[in-house]
Short mmCIF file of C-alpha atoms (C1' of nucleotides) in Angstrom, two decimals:
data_model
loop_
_atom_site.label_atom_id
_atom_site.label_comp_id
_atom_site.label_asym_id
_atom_site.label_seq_id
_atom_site.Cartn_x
_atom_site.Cartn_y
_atom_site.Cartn_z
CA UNK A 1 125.19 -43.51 34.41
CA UNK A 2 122.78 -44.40 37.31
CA UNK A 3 123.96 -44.80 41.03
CA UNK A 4 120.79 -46.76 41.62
CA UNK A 5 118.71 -48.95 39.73
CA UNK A 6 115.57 -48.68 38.32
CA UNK A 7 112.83 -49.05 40.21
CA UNK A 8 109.61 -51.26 38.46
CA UNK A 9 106.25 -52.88 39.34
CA UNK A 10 105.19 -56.12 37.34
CA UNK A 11 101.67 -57.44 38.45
CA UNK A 12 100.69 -60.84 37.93
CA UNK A 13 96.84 -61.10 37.94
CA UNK A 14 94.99 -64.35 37.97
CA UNK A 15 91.63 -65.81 36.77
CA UNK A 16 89.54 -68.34 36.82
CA UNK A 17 87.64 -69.01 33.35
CA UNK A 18 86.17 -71.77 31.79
CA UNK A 19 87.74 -74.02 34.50
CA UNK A 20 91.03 -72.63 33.56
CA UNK A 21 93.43 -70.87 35.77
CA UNK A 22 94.97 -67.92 33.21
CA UNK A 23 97.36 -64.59 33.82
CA UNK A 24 96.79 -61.88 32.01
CA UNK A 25 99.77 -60.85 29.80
CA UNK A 26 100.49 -57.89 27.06
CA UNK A 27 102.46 -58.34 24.01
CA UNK A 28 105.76 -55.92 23.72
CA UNK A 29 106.12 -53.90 20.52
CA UNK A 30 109.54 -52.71 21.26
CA UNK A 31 113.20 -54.58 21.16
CA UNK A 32 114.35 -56.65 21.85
CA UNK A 33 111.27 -58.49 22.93
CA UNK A 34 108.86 -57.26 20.25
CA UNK A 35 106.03 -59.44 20.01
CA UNK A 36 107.25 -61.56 23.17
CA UNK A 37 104.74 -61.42 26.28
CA UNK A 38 104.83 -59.89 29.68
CA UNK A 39 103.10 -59.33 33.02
CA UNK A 40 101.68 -55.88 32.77
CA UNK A 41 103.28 -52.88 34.79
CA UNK A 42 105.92 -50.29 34.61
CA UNK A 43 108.19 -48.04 36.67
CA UNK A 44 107.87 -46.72 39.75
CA UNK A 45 108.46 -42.93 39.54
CA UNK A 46 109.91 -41.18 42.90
CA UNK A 47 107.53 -40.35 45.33
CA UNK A 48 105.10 -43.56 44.96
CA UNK A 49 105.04 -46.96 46.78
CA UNK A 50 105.34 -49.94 44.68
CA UNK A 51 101.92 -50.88 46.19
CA UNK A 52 100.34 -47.63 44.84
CA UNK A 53 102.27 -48.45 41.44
CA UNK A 54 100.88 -51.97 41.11
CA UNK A 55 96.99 -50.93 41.96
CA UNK A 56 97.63 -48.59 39.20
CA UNK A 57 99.16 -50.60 36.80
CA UNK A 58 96.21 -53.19 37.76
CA UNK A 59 93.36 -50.60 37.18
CA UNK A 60 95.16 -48.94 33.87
CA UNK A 61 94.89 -52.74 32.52
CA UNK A 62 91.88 -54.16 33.58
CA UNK A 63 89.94 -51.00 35.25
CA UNK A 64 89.41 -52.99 38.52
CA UNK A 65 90.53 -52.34 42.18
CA UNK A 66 89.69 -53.41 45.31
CA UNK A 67 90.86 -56.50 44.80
CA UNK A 68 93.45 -59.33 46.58
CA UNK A 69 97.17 -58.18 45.50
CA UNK A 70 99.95 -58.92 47.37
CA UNK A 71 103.72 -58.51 47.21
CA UNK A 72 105.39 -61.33 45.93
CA UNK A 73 109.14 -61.05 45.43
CA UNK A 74 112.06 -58.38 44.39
CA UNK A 75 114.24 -59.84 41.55
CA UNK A 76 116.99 -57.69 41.04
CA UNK A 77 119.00 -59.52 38.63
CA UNK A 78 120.86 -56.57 37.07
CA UNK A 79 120.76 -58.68 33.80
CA UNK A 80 117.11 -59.31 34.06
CA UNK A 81 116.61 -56.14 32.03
CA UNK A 82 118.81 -55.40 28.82
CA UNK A 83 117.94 -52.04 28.95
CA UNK A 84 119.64 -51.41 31.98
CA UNK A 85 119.61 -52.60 35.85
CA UNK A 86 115.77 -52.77 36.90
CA UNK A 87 114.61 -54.33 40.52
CA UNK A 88 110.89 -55.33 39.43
CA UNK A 89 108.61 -55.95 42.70
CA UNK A 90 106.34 -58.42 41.89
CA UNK A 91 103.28 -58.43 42.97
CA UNK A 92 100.31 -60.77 42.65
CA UNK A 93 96.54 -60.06 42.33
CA UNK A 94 93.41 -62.33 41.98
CA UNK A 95 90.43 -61.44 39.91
CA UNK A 96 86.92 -63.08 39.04
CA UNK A 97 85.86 -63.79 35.89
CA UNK A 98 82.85 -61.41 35.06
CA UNK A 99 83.52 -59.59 32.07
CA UNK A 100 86.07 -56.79 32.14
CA UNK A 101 87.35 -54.91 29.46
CA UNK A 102 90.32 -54.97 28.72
CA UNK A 103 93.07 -51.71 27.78
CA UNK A 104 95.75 -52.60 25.72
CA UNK A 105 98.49 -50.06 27.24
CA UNK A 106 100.26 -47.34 25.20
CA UNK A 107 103.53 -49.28 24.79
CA UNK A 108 102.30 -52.68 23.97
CA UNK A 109 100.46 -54.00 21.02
CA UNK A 110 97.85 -55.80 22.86
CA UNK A 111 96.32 -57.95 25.81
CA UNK A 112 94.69 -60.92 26.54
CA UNK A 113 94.71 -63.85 29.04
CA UNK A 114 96.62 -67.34 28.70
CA UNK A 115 96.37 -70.41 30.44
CA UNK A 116 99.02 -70.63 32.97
CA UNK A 117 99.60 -74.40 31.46
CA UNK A 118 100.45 -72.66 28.09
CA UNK A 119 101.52 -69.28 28.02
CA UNK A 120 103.45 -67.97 24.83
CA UNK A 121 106.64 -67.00 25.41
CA UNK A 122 107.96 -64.30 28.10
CA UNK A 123 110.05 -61.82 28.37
CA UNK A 124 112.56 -60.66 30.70
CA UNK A 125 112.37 -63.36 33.86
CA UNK A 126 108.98 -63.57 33.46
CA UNK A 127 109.12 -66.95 33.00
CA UNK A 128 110.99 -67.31 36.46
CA UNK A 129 108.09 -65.21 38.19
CA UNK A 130 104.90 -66.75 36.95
CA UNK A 131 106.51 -70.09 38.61
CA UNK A 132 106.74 -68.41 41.73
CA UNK A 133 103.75 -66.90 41.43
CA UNK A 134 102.21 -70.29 41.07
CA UNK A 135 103.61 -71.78 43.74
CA UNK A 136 102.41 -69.21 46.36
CA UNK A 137 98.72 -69.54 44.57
CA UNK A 138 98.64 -72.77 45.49
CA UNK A 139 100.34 -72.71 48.75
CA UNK A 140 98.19 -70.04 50.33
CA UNK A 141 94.66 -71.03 48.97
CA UNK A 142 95.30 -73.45 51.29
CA UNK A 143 95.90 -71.52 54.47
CA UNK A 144 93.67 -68.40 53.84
CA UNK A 145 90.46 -67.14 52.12
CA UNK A 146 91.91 -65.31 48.94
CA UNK A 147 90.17 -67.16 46.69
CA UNK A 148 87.17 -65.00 47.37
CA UNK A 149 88.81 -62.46 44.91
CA UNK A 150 87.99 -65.06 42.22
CA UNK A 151 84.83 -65.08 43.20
CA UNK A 152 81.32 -63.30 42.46
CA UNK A 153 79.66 -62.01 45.74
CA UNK A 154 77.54 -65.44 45.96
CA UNK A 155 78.87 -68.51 44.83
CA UNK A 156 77.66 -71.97 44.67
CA UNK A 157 79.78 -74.94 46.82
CA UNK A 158 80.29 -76.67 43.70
CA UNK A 159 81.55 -73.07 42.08
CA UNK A 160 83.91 -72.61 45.37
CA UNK A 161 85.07 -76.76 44.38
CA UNK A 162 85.72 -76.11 41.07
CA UNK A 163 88.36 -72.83 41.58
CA UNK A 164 90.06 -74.62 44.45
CA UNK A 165 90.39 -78.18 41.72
CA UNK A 166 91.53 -75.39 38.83
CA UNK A 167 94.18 -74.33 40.85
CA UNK A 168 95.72 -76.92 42.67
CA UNK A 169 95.12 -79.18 39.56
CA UNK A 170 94.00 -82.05 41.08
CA UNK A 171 90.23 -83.80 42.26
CA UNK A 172 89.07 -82.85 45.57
CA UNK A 173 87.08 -84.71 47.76
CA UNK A 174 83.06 -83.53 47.34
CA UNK A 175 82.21 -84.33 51.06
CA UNK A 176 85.44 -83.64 53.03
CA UNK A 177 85.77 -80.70 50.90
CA UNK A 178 82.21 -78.99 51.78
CA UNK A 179 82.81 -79.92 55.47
CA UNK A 180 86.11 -78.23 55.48
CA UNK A 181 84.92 -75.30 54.23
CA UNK A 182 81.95 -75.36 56.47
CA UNK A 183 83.51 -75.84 59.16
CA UNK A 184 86.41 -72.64 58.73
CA UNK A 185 83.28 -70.57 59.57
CA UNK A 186 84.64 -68.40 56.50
CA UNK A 187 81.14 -69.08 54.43
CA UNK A 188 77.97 -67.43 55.14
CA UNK A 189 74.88 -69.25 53.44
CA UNK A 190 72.30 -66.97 51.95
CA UNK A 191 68.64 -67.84 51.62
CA UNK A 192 69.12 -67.75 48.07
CA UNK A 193 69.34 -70.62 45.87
CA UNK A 194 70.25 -71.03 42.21
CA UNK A 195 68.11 -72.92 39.68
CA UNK A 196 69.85 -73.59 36.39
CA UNK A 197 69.10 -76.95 34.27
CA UNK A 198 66.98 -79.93 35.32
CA UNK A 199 68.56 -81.12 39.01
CA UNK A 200 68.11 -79.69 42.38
CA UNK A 201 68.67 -76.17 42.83
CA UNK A 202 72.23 -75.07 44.81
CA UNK A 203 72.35 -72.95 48.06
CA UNK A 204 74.58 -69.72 47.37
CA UNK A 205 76.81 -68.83 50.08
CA UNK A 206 79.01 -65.42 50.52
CA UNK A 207 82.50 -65.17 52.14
CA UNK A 208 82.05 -63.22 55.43
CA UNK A 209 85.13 -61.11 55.02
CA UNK A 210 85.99 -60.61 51.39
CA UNK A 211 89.10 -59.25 53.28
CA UNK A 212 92.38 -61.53 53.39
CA UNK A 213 92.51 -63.17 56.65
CA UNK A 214 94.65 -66.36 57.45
CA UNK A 215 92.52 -69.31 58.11
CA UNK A 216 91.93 -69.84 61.80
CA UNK A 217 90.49 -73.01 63.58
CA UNK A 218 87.03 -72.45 65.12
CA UNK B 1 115.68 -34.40 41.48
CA UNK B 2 115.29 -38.25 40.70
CA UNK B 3 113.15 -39.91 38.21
CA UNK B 4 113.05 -43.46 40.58
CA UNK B 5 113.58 -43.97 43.89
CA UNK B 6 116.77 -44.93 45.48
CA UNK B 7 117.08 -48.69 46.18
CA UNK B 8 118.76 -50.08 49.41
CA UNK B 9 118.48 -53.45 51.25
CA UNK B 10 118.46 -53.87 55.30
CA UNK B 11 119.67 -57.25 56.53
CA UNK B 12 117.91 -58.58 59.78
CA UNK B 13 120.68 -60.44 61.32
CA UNK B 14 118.87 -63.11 63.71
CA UNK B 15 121.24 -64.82 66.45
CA UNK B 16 120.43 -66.85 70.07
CA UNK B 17 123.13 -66.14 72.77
CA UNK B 18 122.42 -67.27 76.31
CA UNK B 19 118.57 -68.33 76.07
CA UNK B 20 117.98 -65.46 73.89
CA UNK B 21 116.87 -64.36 70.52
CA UNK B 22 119.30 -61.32 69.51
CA UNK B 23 119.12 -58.47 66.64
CA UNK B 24 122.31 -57.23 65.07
CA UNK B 25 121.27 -53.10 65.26
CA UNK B 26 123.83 -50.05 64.08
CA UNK B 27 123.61 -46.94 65.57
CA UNK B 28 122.94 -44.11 63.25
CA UNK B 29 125.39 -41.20 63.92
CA UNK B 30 123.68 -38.67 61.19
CA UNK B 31 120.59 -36.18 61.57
CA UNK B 32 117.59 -36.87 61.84
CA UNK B 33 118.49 -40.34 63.42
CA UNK B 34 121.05 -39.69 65.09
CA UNK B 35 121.54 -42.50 68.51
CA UNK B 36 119.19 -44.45 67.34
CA UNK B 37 119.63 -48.00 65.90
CA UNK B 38 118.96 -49.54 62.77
CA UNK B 39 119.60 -52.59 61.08
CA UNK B 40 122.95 -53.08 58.98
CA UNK B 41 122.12 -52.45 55.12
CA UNK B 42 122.86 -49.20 52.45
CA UNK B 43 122.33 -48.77 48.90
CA UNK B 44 122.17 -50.92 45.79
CA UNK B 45 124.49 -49.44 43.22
CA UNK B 46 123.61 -49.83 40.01
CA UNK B 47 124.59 -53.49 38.59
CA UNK B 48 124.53 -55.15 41.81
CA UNK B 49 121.57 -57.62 42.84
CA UNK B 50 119.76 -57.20 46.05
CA UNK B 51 120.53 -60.55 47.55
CA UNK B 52 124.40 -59.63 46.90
CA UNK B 53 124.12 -56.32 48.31
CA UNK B 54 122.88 -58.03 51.12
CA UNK B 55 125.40 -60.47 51.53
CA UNK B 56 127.93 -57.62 50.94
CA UNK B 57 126.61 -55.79 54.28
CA UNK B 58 126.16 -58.78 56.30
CA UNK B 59 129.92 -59.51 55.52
CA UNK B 60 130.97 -55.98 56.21
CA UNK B 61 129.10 -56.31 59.39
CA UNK B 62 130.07 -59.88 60.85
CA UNK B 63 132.66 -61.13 58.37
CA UNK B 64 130.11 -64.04 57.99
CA UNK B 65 129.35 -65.77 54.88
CA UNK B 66 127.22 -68.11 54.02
CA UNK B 67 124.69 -68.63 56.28
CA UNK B 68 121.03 -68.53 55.56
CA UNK B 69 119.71 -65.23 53.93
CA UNK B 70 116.03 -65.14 52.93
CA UNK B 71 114.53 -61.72 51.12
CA UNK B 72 111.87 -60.80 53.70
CA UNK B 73 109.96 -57.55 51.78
CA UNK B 74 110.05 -54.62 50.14
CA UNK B 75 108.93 -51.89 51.87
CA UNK B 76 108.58 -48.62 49.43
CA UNK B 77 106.62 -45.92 51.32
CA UNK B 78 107.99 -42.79 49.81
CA UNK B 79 107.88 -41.49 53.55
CA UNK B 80 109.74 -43.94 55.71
CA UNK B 81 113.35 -41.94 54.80
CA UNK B 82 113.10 -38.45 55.56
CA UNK B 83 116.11 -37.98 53.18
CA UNK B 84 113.88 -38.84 50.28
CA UNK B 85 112.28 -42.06 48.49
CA UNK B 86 113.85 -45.18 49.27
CA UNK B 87 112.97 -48.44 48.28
CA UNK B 88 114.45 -50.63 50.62
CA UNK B 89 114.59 -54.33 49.93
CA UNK B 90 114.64 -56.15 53.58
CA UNK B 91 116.75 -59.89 54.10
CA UNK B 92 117.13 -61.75 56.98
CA UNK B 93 120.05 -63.57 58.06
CA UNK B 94 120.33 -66.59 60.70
CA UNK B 95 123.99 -66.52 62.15
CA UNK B 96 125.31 -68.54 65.02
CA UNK B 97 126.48 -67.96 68.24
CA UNK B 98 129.86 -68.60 67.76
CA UNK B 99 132.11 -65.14 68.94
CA UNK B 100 132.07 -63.32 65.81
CA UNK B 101 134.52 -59.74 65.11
CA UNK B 102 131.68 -57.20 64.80
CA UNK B 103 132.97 -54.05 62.50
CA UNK B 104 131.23 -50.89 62.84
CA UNK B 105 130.68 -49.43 59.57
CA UNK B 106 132.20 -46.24 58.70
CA UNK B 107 128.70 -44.08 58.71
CA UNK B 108 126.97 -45.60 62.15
CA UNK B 109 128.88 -44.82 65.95
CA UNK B 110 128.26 -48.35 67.13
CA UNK B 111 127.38 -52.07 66.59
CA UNK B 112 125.52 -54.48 69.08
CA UNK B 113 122.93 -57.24 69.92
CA UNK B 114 119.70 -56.93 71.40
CA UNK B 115 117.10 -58.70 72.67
CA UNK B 116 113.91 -58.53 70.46
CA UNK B 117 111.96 -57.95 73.16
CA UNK B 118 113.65 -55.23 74.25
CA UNK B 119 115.12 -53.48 71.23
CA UNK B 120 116.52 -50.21 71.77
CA UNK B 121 113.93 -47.55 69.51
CA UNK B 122 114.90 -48.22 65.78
CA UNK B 123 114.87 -45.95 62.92
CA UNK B 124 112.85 -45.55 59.62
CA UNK B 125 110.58 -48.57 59.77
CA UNK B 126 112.34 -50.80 61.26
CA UNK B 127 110.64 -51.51 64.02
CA UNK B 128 107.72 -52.92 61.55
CA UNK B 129 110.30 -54.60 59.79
CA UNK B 130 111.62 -56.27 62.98
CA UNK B 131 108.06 -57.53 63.81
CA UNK B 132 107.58 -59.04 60.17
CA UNK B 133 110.36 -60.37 60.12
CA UNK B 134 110.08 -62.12 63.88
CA UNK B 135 106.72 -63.38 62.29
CA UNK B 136 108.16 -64.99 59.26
CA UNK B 137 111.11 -66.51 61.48
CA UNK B 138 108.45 -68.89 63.79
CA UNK B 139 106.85 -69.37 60.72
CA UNK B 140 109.57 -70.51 58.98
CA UNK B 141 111.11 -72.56 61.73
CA UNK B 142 107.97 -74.77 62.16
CA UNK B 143 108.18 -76.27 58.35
CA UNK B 144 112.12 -75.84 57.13
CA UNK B 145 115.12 -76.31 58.56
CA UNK B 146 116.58 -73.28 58.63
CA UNK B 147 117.21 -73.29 62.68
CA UNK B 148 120.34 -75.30 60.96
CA UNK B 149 122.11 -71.82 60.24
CA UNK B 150 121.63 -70.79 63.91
CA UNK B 151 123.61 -73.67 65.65
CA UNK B 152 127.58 -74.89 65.54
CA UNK B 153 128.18 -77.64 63.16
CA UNK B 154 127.66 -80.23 66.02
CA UNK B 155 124.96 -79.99 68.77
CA UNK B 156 123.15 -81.59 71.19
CA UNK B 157 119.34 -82.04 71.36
CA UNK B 158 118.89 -80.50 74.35
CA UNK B 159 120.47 -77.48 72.68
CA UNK B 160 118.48 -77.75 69.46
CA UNK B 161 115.18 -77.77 71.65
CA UNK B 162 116.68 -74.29 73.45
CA UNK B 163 117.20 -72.89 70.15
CA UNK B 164 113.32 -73.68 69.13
CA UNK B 165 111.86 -72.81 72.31
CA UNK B 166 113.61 -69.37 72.61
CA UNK B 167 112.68 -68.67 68.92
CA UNK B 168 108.89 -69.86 69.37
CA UNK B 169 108.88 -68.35 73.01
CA UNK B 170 106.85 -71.13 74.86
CA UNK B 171 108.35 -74.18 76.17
CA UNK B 172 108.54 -77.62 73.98
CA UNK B 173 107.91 -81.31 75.50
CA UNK B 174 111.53 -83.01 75.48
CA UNK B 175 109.90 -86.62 74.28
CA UNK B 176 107.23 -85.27 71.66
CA UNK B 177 110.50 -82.55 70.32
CA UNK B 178 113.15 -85.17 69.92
CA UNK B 179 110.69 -87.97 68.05
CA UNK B 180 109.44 -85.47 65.35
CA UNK B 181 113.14 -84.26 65.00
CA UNK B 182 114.69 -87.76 64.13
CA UNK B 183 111.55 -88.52 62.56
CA UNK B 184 111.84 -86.23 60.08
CA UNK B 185 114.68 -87.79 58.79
CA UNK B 186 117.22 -84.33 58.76
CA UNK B 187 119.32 -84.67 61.43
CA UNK B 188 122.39 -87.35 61.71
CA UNK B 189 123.66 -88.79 64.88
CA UNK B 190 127.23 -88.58 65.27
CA UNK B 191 129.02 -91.41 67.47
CA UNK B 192 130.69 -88.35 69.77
CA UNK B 193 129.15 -87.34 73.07
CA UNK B 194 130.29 -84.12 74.96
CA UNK B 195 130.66 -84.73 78.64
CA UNK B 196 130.43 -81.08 80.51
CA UNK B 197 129.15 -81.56 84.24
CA UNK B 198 128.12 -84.55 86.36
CA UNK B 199 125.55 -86.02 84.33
CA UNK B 200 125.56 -87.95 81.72
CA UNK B 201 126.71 -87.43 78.35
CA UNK B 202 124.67 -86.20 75.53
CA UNK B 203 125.09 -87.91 72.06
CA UNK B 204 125.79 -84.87 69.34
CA UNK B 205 124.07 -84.59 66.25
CA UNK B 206 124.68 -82.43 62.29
CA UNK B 207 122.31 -81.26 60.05
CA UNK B 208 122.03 -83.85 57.15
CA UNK B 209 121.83 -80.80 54.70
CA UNK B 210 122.89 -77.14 56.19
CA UNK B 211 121.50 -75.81 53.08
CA UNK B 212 117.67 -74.30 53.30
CA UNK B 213 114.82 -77.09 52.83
CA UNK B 214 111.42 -77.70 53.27
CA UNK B 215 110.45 -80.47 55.65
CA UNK B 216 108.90 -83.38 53.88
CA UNK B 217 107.59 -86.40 55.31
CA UNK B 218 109.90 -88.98 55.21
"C1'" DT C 1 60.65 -91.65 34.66
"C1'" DC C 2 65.02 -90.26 33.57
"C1'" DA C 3 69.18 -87.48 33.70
"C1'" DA C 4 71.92 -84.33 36.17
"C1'" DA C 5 73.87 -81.97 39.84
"C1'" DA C 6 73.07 -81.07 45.07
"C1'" DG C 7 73.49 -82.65 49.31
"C1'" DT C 8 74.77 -85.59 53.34
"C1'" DG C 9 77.87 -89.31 57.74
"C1'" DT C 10 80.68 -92.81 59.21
"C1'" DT C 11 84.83 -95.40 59.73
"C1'" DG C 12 89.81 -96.25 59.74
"C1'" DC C 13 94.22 -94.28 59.83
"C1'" DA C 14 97.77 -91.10 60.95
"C1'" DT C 15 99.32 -87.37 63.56
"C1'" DT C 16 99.66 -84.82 67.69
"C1'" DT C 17 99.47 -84.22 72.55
"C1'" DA C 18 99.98 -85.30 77.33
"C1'" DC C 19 102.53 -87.35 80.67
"C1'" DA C 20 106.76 -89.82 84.48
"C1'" DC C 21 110.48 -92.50 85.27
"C1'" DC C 22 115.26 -94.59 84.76
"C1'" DC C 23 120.25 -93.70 83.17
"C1'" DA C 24 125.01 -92.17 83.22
"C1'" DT C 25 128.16 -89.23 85.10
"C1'" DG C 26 131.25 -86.36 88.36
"C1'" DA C 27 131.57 -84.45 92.63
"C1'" DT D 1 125.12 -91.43 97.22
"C1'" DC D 2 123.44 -87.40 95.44
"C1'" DA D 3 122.49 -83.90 92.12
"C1'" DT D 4 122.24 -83.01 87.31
"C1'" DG D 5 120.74 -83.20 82.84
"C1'" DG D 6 120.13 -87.22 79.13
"C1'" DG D 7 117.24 -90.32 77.42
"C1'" DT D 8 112.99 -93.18 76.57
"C1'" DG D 9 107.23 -95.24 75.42
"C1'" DT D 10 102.31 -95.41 75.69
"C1'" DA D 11 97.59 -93.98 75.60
"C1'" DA D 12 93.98 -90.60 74.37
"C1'" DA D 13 92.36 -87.22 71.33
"C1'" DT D 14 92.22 -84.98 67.25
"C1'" DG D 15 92.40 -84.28 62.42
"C1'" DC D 16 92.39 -86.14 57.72
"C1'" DA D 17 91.15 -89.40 53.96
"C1'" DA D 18 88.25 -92.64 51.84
"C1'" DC D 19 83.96 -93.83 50.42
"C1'" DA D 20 78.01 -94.27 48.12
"C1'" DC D 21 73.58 -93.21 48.27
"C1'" DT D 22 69.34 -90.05 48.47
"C1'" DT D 23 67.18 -85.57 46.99
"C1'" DT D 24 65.35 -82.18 43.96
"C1'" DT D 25 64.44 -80.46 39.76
"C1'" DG D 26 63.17 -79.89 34.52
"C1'" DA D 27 62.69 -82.16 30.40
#
DNA sequence: TCAAAAGTGTTGCATTTACACCCATGA
DNA sequence: TCATGGGTGTAAATGCAACACTTTTGA
């Protein structure tokens, strides 16, 4: 019998694709949620930070770092768990959508990404967390720069638009929007423009800190 | 030697008394700490939730229930307890100023309020915790109404403008401070006044809900 | 010349800020 | 009647929301 609980990571990464916001999940082969879905991650052995644990957990799943992750929440149900009393930190991380491949980890049967509208079933509280998770998404794309971990280094306005509209799920404004963003001093325009199809070609722009920073007036 | 780290909670136990924004602190009577103050908290056994753990302490502490207790962080470097790895899982409390019986747990020398401006030195981390947590507390205040927590069940305005001003540190305008407040639709006027000196009576007010919200827009 | 996306300003409305005097009371 | 804190309104500035047409390009 334990004196203390378990100690876990679960990270909760987040793309944009196909004008989709998704969370990357990997299917459990063991009971009693074989073939259910989680949030990948793991336990924290002694001696390591749950920060540490989560980049690893991240870069054993999707071999990226460097990227946004922040701590979202303890739960510490002591029922979350049937196996026994685990406090999971949660954390949350933002990736862009270039290619990345993919490792299916040891214990689970395999990985992919869902639409955060339609996930398949989770395990444990997972449920609970990805609703959380949400939530803070959407409340702090508002107030900082993180979405430039969705990003590619330059980025179209329209591009910027369209991840801001994925996420918060609803139209935005094409002026008001451009002058906002403008405006934060957060953008940096390069001299580069892209060309793709017949219409006018699009200035790309850069974030000047690809850092998170909260959003300051001018 | 362990296969997890330990898990523990610390509860930040926020009061005003006399124009002032107070700390609850311990002091630690047990190398290498020893004198020095920390914040009320101890280990999660196994099969009991942070946020009850937390409750549990701030109970032991105060003998107050119910009053508002947020989860602040987790903060997991395997280095901030010399004893070994501890996770510890850090809640504040709002309490109000009301005299309250303060027990001094069986493992600390002392219990007391301080300023947090000028805290006596603190233990572990908890002078970063003290400064997060100061942060999230003006945060908070500005958009919820969890000020509710710090003040007797009845109150003048005057009274809920010293609360805000001593939490936010900068002085409020009296007109602009009382029109948001009924504005927003949260607070109810009583028909009582209290009469205390020669001037005239202030009307008191409750909190519609004493139970944490976010402030919408009526 | 047409289709498709890029780019650009102005106006009204709502919110926030700044600011000064009268009121009710007890001593 | 005086000292003390309670209570009230208006005007200016700022920030946010709504809204439509011109530009550039390739096919």
């Amino acid at each position: 019998m334990l004196t203390t609980p378990k100690v876990a990571v679960d990270v909760i990464v987040f793309t944009v694709r196909e004008e989709t916001l998704q969370v990357l999940l990997v299917q459990l082969k063991t009971p009693p949620y074989a073939g259910l879905w989680a949030f990948p991650g793991g336990s924290v052995p002694h001696g390591e930070s749950t920060e540490v644990a989560a980049t690893r957990y991240l870069f054993e799943t999707t071999g990226v770092k460097d990227v946004y992750l922040e701590q979202l929440y303890t739960f510490s149900n002591p029922r979350r768990d049937p196996h026994g009393h685990v406090v999971s930190v949660a954390y949350v991380a933002l990736v862009n959508r270039a290619r990345m491949s993919l490792r299916v980890p040891g214990k689970c049967d395999n990985i992919d990404w869902f639409p955060v509208t339609t996930p398949p079933t989770l395990a444990y509280d997972h449920a609970e967390m990805l609703e959380y998770a949400l939530q803070r998404l959407r409340w702090k794309l508002e107030y900082t720069n993180i979405v430039y971990s969705l990003l590619p280094r330059d980025f179209t306005l329209t591009e910027l638009q369209r991840v801001y509209e994925t996420i918060l799920d609803r139209p935005l404004d094409k002026r008001n929007f451009r002058k906002k963003m403008l405006s934060l001093g957060m953008l940096h325009a390069t001299p580069r423009m892209v060309k793709v199809g017949a219409h006018r070609p699009a200035r790309l722009y850069r974030f000047r800190h690809r850092t998170p920073m909260i959003i300051e007036v001018l």
